[in-house]
């Protein structure tokens, strides 16, 4: 079957670093996306990992281990505007499989 | 202007009514998708279309139908709405050869 697991909620302090973990078991896996979604809004693309390793893009980094079915999203220098849900998404067979999302609350 | 637009943005309707949600895109993408999102659940795929003549059922197509009127337009219909179809509905597009999808702003549908 298709399964993506990520924590439901996390909290962090402004300026800190937070890591959101994701494990997946999906068929036809091509790569792993992370999307950000503010409440009631559309998901927006953050990152895409195809190969194992770390991809860095500004304050956000994403890691993938295909052999372990594991990914994480690392957010540095947290800002209040980073309060949102972060969706771990498996891509393959021209379709996306979405995790339920991790709701991150950033506090002053 | 937004690349992917959805109308209406909000809709309240009664049980048994037929309703259509519309999606338009200016990205020139061949592929279009309809998802629904419920609290505590990931986005779930309702229908998808890889070109104008191609329509495919997704994970949760029962109670829904779609029409691909043109490359740029993909409509979702609820033939007889029921309360458990209350959800946030998203349209998305993608290019062949890329799994990345671009989402519209969503339609919040409430069935009473």
mmCIF file of C-alpha atoms in Angstrom:
data_model
loop_
_atom_site.group_PDB
_atom_site.id
_atom_site.type_symbol
_atom_site.label_atom_id
_atom_site.label_comp_id
_atom_site.label_asym_id
_atom_site.label_seq_id
_atom_site.Cartn_x
_atom_site.Cartn_y
_atom_site.Cartn_z
ATOM 1 C CA UNK A 1 0.000 0.000 0.000
ATOM 2 C CA UNK A 2 0.841 3.664 0.004
ATOM 3 C CA UNK A 3 1.865 5.147 3.314
ATOM 4 C CA UNK A 4 3.484 8.399 4.388
ATOM 5 C CA UNK A 5 4.097 9.187 8.057
ATOM 6 C CA UNK A 6 5.024 12.529 9.542
ATOM 7 C CA UNK A 7 4.369 14.111 12.941
ATOM 8 C CA UNK A 8 1.022 15.839 13.294
ATOM 9 C CA UNK A 9 2.224 18.918 15.144
ATOM 10 C CA UNK A 10 5.454 20.599 16.169
ATOM 11 C CA UNK A 11 6.281 23.823 17.967
ATOM 12 C CA UNK A 12 9.458 25.869 17.837
ATOM 13 C CA UNK A 13 10.814 29.260 18.832
ATOM 14 C CA UNK A 14 11.505 32.134 16.503
ATOM 15 C CA UNK A 15 15.151 32.070 15.408
ATOM 16 C CA UNK A 16 15.599 28.378 16.183
ATOM 17 C CA UNK A 17 16.069 25.343 13.922
ATOM 18 C CA UNK A 18 13.443 22.630 13.448
ATOM 19 C CA UNK A 19 13.592 19.292 11.644
ATOM 20 C CA UNK A 20 10.428 17.653 10.312
ATOM 21 C CA UNK A 21 10.812 13.948 9.618
ATOM 22 C CA UNK A 22 8.942 11.831 7.104
ATOM 23 C CA UNK A 23 8.948 8.125 6.338
ATOM 24 C CA UNK A 24 7.302 6.722 3.260
ATOM 25 C CA UNK A 25 6.371 3.434 1.649
ATOM 26 C CA UNK A 26 5.007 4.149 -1.815
ATOM 27 C CA UNK A 27 5.104 2.318 -5.116
ATOM 28 C CA UNK A 28 6.679 3.771 -8.257
ATOM 29 C CA UNK A 29 8.743 6.210 -6.205
ATOM 30 C CA UNK A 30 10.595 8.850 -8.261
ATOM 31 C CA UNK A 31 11.351 11.484 -5.689
ATOM 32 C CA UNK A 32 10.231 13.283 -2.553
ATOM 33 C CA UNK A 33 8.617 16.707 -2.433
ATOM 34 C CA UNK A 34 8.063 19.074 0.436
ATOM 35 C CA UNK A 35 5.241 21.589 0.121
ATOM 36 C CA UNK A 36 4.290 24.390 2.498
ATOM 37 C CA UNK A 37 0.636 25.156 3.119
ATOM 38 C CA UNK A 38 -0.702 28.072 5.155
ATOM 39 C CA UNK A 39 -4.143 27.512 6.634
ATOM 40 C CA UNK A 40 -6.859 27.640 3.969
ATOM 41 C CA UNK A 41 -4.380 28.332 1.182
ATOM 42 C CA UNK A 42 -2.865 26.353 -1.676
ATOM 43 C CA UNK A 43 0.201 24.160 -1.144
ATOM 44 C CA UNK A 44 3.352 25.777 -2.502
ATOM 45 C CA UNK A 45 6.499 23.958 -3.609
ATOM 46 C CA UNK A 46 9.518 24.017 -1.288
ATOM 47 C CA UNK A 47 11.872 21.274 -2.442
ATOM 48 C CA UNK A 48 12.301 18.110 -4.462
ATOM 49 C CA UNK A 49 14.841 15.339 -3.810
ATOM 50 C CA UNK A 50 15.490 12.618 -6.340
ATOM 51 C CA UNK A 51 18.919 11.458 -5.236
ATOM 52 C CA UNK A 52 20.101 10.595 -1.741
ATOM 53 C CA UNK A 53 21.576 13.456 0.204
ATOM 54 C CA UNK A 54 20.962 16.989 1.299
ATOM 55 C CA UNK A 55 19.598 19.796 -0.873
ATOM 56 C CA UNK A 56 19.968 23.303 0.525
ATOM 57 C CA UNK A 57 17.924 26.289 -0.538
ATOM 58 C CA UNK A 58 18.298 29.345 1.652
ATOM 59 C CA UNK A 59 16.868 28.751 5.111
ATOM 60 C CA UNK A 60 15.331 25.445 4.039
ATOM 61 C CA UNK A 61 17.135 22.147 3.436
ATOM 62 C CA UNK A 62 15.743 18.742 2.555
ATOM 63 C CA UNK A 63 17.324 15.310 2.913
ATOM 64 C CA UNK A 64 16.480 12.002 1.308
ATOM 65 C CA UNK A 65 17.522 8.405 1.935
ATOM 66 C CA UNK A 66 15.848 6.173 -0.648
ATOM 67 C CA UNK A 67 17.113 2.959 0.934
ATOM 68 C CA UNK A 68 15.548 3.897 4.277
ATOM 69 C CA UNK A 69 12.386 5.475 2.874
ATOM 70 C CA UNK A 70 13.184 8.565 4.910
ATOM 71 C CA UNK A 71 13.289 12.294 4.379
ATOM 72 C CA UNK A 72 13.472 15.381 6.512
ATOM 73 C CA UNK A 73 12.916 19.094 6.047
ATOM 74 C CA UNK A 74 15.190 21.399 8.022
ATOM 75 C CA UNK A 75 14.119 24.968 8.648
ATOM 76 C CA UNK A 76 16.710 27.388 10.027
ATOM 77 C CA UNK A 77 16.391 30.858 11.535
ATOM 78 C CA UNK A 78 12.689 30.332 12.035
ATOM 79 C CA UNK A 79 10.376 33.260 11.429
ATOM 80 C CA UNK A 80 6.799 33.744 12.538
ATOM 81 C CA UNK A 81 5.688 33.463 8.905
ATOM 82 C CA UNK A 82 7.008 29.876 8.854
ATOM 83 C CA UNK A 83 3.994 28.848 10.938
ATOM 84 C CA UNK A 84 2.223 26.572 8.460
ATOM 85 C CA UNK A 85 1.680 22.947 7.576
ATOM 86 C CA UNK A 86 4.507 21.109 5.835
ATOM 87 C CA UNK A 87 3.473 18.330 3.508
ATOM 88 C CA UNK A 88 5.709 15.362 2.748
ATOM 89 C CA UNK A 89 4.795 14.177 -0.751
ATOM 90 C CA UNK A 90 5.924 11.139 -2.708
ATOM 91 C CA UNK A 91 6.125 11.526 -6.478
ATOM 92 C CA UNK A 92 5.915 8.748 -8.992
ATOM 93 C CA UNK A 93 3.862 7.361 -11.900
ATOM 94 C CA UNK A 94 3.031 10.997 -12.708
ATOM 95 C CA UNK A 95 1.030 11.270 -9.501
ATOM 96 C CA UNK A 96 1.610 12.577 -5.992
ATOM 97 C CA UNK A 97 0.864 10.844 -2.708
ATOM 98 C CA UNK A 98 0.435 13.299 0.158
ATOM 99 C CA UNK A 99 1.174 12.870 3.823
ATOM 100 C CA UNK A 100 -1.321 14.443 6.215
ATOM 101 C CA UNK A 101 1.103 17.264 6.953
ATOM 102 C CA UNK A 102 2.959 18.560 10.005
ATOM 103 C CA UNK A 103 1.474 21.679 11.530
ATOM 104 C CA UNK A 104 4.346 23.870 12.735
ATOM 105 C CA UNK A 105 3.697 26.660 15.210
ATOM 106 C CA UNK A 106 6.493 29.202 15.649
ATOM 107 C CA UNK A 107 6.398 31.164 18.908
ATOM 108 C CA UNK A 108 8.198 34.409 19.788
ATOM 109 C CA UNK B 1 -2.661 37.167 -12.672
ATOM 110 C CA UNK B 2 -2.660 33.749 -11.033
ATOM 111 C CA UNK B 3 -1.539 30.837 -13.200
ATOM 112 C CA UNK B 4 -4.200 28.457 -11.845
ATOM 113 C CA UNK B 5 -7.604 29.854 -10.921
ATOM 114 C CA UNK B 6 -10.631 28.212 -9.365
ATOM 115 C CA UNK B 7 -14.228 29.345 -9.225
ATOM 116 C CA UNK B 8 -16.087 29.705 -6.992
ATOM 117 C CA UNK B 9 -13.760 30.243 -4.039
ATOM 118 C CA UNK B 10 -16.499 29.476 -1.529
ATOM 119 C CA UNK B 11 -19.805 27.709 -1.983
ATOM 120 C CA UNK B 12 -22.561 26.584 0.345
ATOM 121 C CA UNK B 13 -25.101 24.199 -1.134
ATOM 122 C CA UNK B 14 -27.810 21.840 0.022
ATOM 123 C CA UNK B 15 -27.879 18.065 0.011
ATOM 124 C CA UNK B 16 -28.981 16.677 -3.346
ATOM 125 C CA UNK B 17 -28.011 19.708 -5.418
ATOM 126 C CA UNK B 18 -25.740 19.476 -8.441
ATOM 127 C CA UNK B 19 -22.697 21.675 -8.279
ATOM 128 C CA UNK B 20 -19.764 22.365 -10.583
ATOM 129 C CA UNK B 21 -16.337 23.604 -9.594
ATOM 130 C CA UNK B 22 -14.225 25.109 -12.332
ATOM 131 C CA UNK B 23 -10.488 25.311 -12.862
ATOM 132 C CA UNK B 24 -8.583 27.292 -15.459
ATOM 133 C CA UNK B 25 -4.843 27.566 -16.064
ATOM 134 C CA UNK B 26 -2.553 29.753 -18.128
ATOM 135 C CA UNK B 27 0.573 27.670 -17.582
ATOM 136 C CA UNK B 28 0.130 25.721 -20.798
ATOM 137 C CA UNK B 29 0.331 22.432 -18.933
ATOM 138 C CA UNK B 30 -1.239 19.313 -20.371
ATOM 139 C CA UNK B 31 -1.917 17.626 -17.057
ATOM 140 C CA UNK B 32 -4.600 18.659 -14.608
ATOM 141 C CA UNK B 33 -5.793 17.198 -11.302
ATOM 142 C CA UNK B 34 -8.579 17.545 -8.766
ATOM 143 C CA UNK B 35 -7.966 16.887 -5.062
ATOM 144 C CA UNK B 36 -9.957 17.226 -1.890
ATOM 145 C CA UNK B 37 -8.495 18.043 1.509
ATOM 146 C CA UNK B 38 -10.121 17.156 4.822
ATOM 147 C CA UNK B 39 -8.820 18.100 8.278
ATOM 148 C CA UNK B 40 -6.171 15.644 9.479
ATOM 149 C CA UNK B 41 -5.878 13.958 6.097
ATOM 150 C CA UNK B 42 -3.529 14.463 3.187
ATOM 151 C CA UNK B 43 -4.788 15.717 -0.138
ATOM 152 C CA UNK B 44 -6.586 12.905 -1.928
ATOM 153 C CA UNK B 45 -6.793 12.592 -5.687
ATOM 154 C CA UNK B 46 -10.298 12.592 -7.162
ATOM 155 C CA UNK B 47 -9.663 12.652 -10.930
ATOM 156 C CA UNK B 48 -6.813 13.515 -13.242
ATOM 157 C CA UNK B 49 -6.354 14.212 -16.926
ATOM 158 C CA UNK B 50 -3.144 13.983 -18.928
ATOM 159 C CA UNK B 51 -4.605 15.640 -22.002
ATOM 160 C CA UNK B 52 -7.976 16.713 -23.381
ATOM 161 C CA UNK B 53 -8.969 13.188 -24.409
ATOM 162 C CA UNK B 54 -7.641 11.480 -21.296
ATOM 163 C CA UNK B 55 -9.610 11.220 -18.036
ATOM 164 C CA UNK B 56 -8.656 8.940 -15.152
ATOM 165 C CA UNK B 57 -10.202 8.106 -11.815
ATOM 166 C CA UNK B 58 -8.193 8.809 -8.730
ATOM 167 C CA UNK B 59 -8.342 7.413 -5.259
ATOM 168 C CA UNK B 60 -11.817 8.757 -4.351
ATOM 169 C CA UNK B 61 -13.843 9.317 -7.538
ATOM 170 C CA UNK B 62 -17.217 7.997 -6.318
ATOM 171 C CA UNK B 63 -19.839 10.744 -6.317
ATOM 172 C CA UNK B 64 -17.799 12.983 -8.615
ATOM 173 C CA UNK B 65 -17.423 13.472 -12.363
ATOM 174 C CA UNK B 66 -15.151 15.668 -14.458
ATOM 175 C CA UNK B 67 -15.007 17.340 -17.838
ATOM 176 C CA UNK B 68 -11.875 18.504 -19.668
ATOM 177 C CA UNK B 69 -13.294 21.167 -21.960
ATOM 178 C CA UNK B 70 -9.932 22.357 -23.268
ATOM 179 C CA UNK B 71 -6.266 22.131 -22.381
ATOM 180 C CA UNK B 72 -6.773 25.048 -20.015
ATOM 181 C CA UNK B 73 -10.046 24.015 -18.362
ATOM 182 C CA UNK B 74 -10.947 21.114 -16.089
ATOM 183 C CA UNK B 75 -14.273 21.037 -14.221
ATOM 184 C CA UNK B 76 -15.356 18.898 -11.287
ATOM 185 C CA UNK B 77 -19.028 18.100 -10.745
ATOM 186 C CA UNK B 78 -20.904 16.727 -7.788
ATOM 187 C CA UNK B 79 -24.063 15.235 -9.285
ATOM 188 C CA UNK B 80 -25.951 15.051 -6.007
ATOM 189 C CA UNK B 81 -24.038 16.692 -3.180
ATOM 190 C CA UNK B 82 -23.942 15.078 0.252
ATOM 191 C CA UNK B 83 -22.650 16.497 3.555
ATOM 192 C CA UNK B 84 -19.506 14.330 3.645
ATOM 193 C CA UNK B 85 -18.376 16.070 0.463
ATOM 194 C CA UNK B 86 -17.835 19.172 2.563
ATOM 195 C CA UNK B 87 -14.125 19.856 2.061
ATOM 196 C CA UNK B 88 -11.495 22.110 0.529
ATOM 197 C CA UNK B 89 -11.030 21.287 -3.157
ATOM 198 C CA UNK B 90 -7.852 22.010 -5.075
ATOM 199 C CA UNK B 91 -7.072 21.938 -8.757
ATOM 200 C CA UNK B 92 -3.478 21.419 -9.869
ATOM 201 C CA UNK B 93 -1.473 21.280 -13.086
ATOM 202 C CA UNK B 94 1.821 19.768 -14.184
ATOM 203 C CA UNK B 95 4.012 19.341 -17.225
ATOM 204 C CA UNK B 96 4.750 15.929 -18.733
ATOM 205 C CA UNK B 97 8.085 14.689 -17.478
ATOM 206 C CA UNK B 98 7.806 16.539 -14.184
ATOM 207 C CA UNK B 99 6.043 15.400 -11.042
ATOM 208 C CA UNK B 100 5.900 18.934 -9.613
ATOM 209 C CA UNK B 101 2.358 20.227 -9.431
ATOM 210 C CA UNK B 102 1.089 23.795 -9.244
ATOM 211 C CA UNK B 103 -2.038 24.385 -7.207
ATOM 212 C CA UNK B 104 -4.972 26.719 -7.532
ATOM 213 C CA UNK B 105 -6.192 28.723 -4.516
ATOM 214 C CA UNK B 106 -8.852 26.176 -3.568
ATOM 215 C CA UNK B 107 -12.633 26.091 -3.322
ATOM 216 C CA UNK B 108 -14.202 25.701 0.094
ATOM 217 C CA UNK B 109 -17.409 23.705 -0.352
ATOM 218 C CA UNK B 110 -19.981 23.224 2.375
ATOM 219 C CA UNK B 111 -22.907 20.853 1.875
ATOM 220 C CA UNK B 112 -25.713 21.293 4.410
#
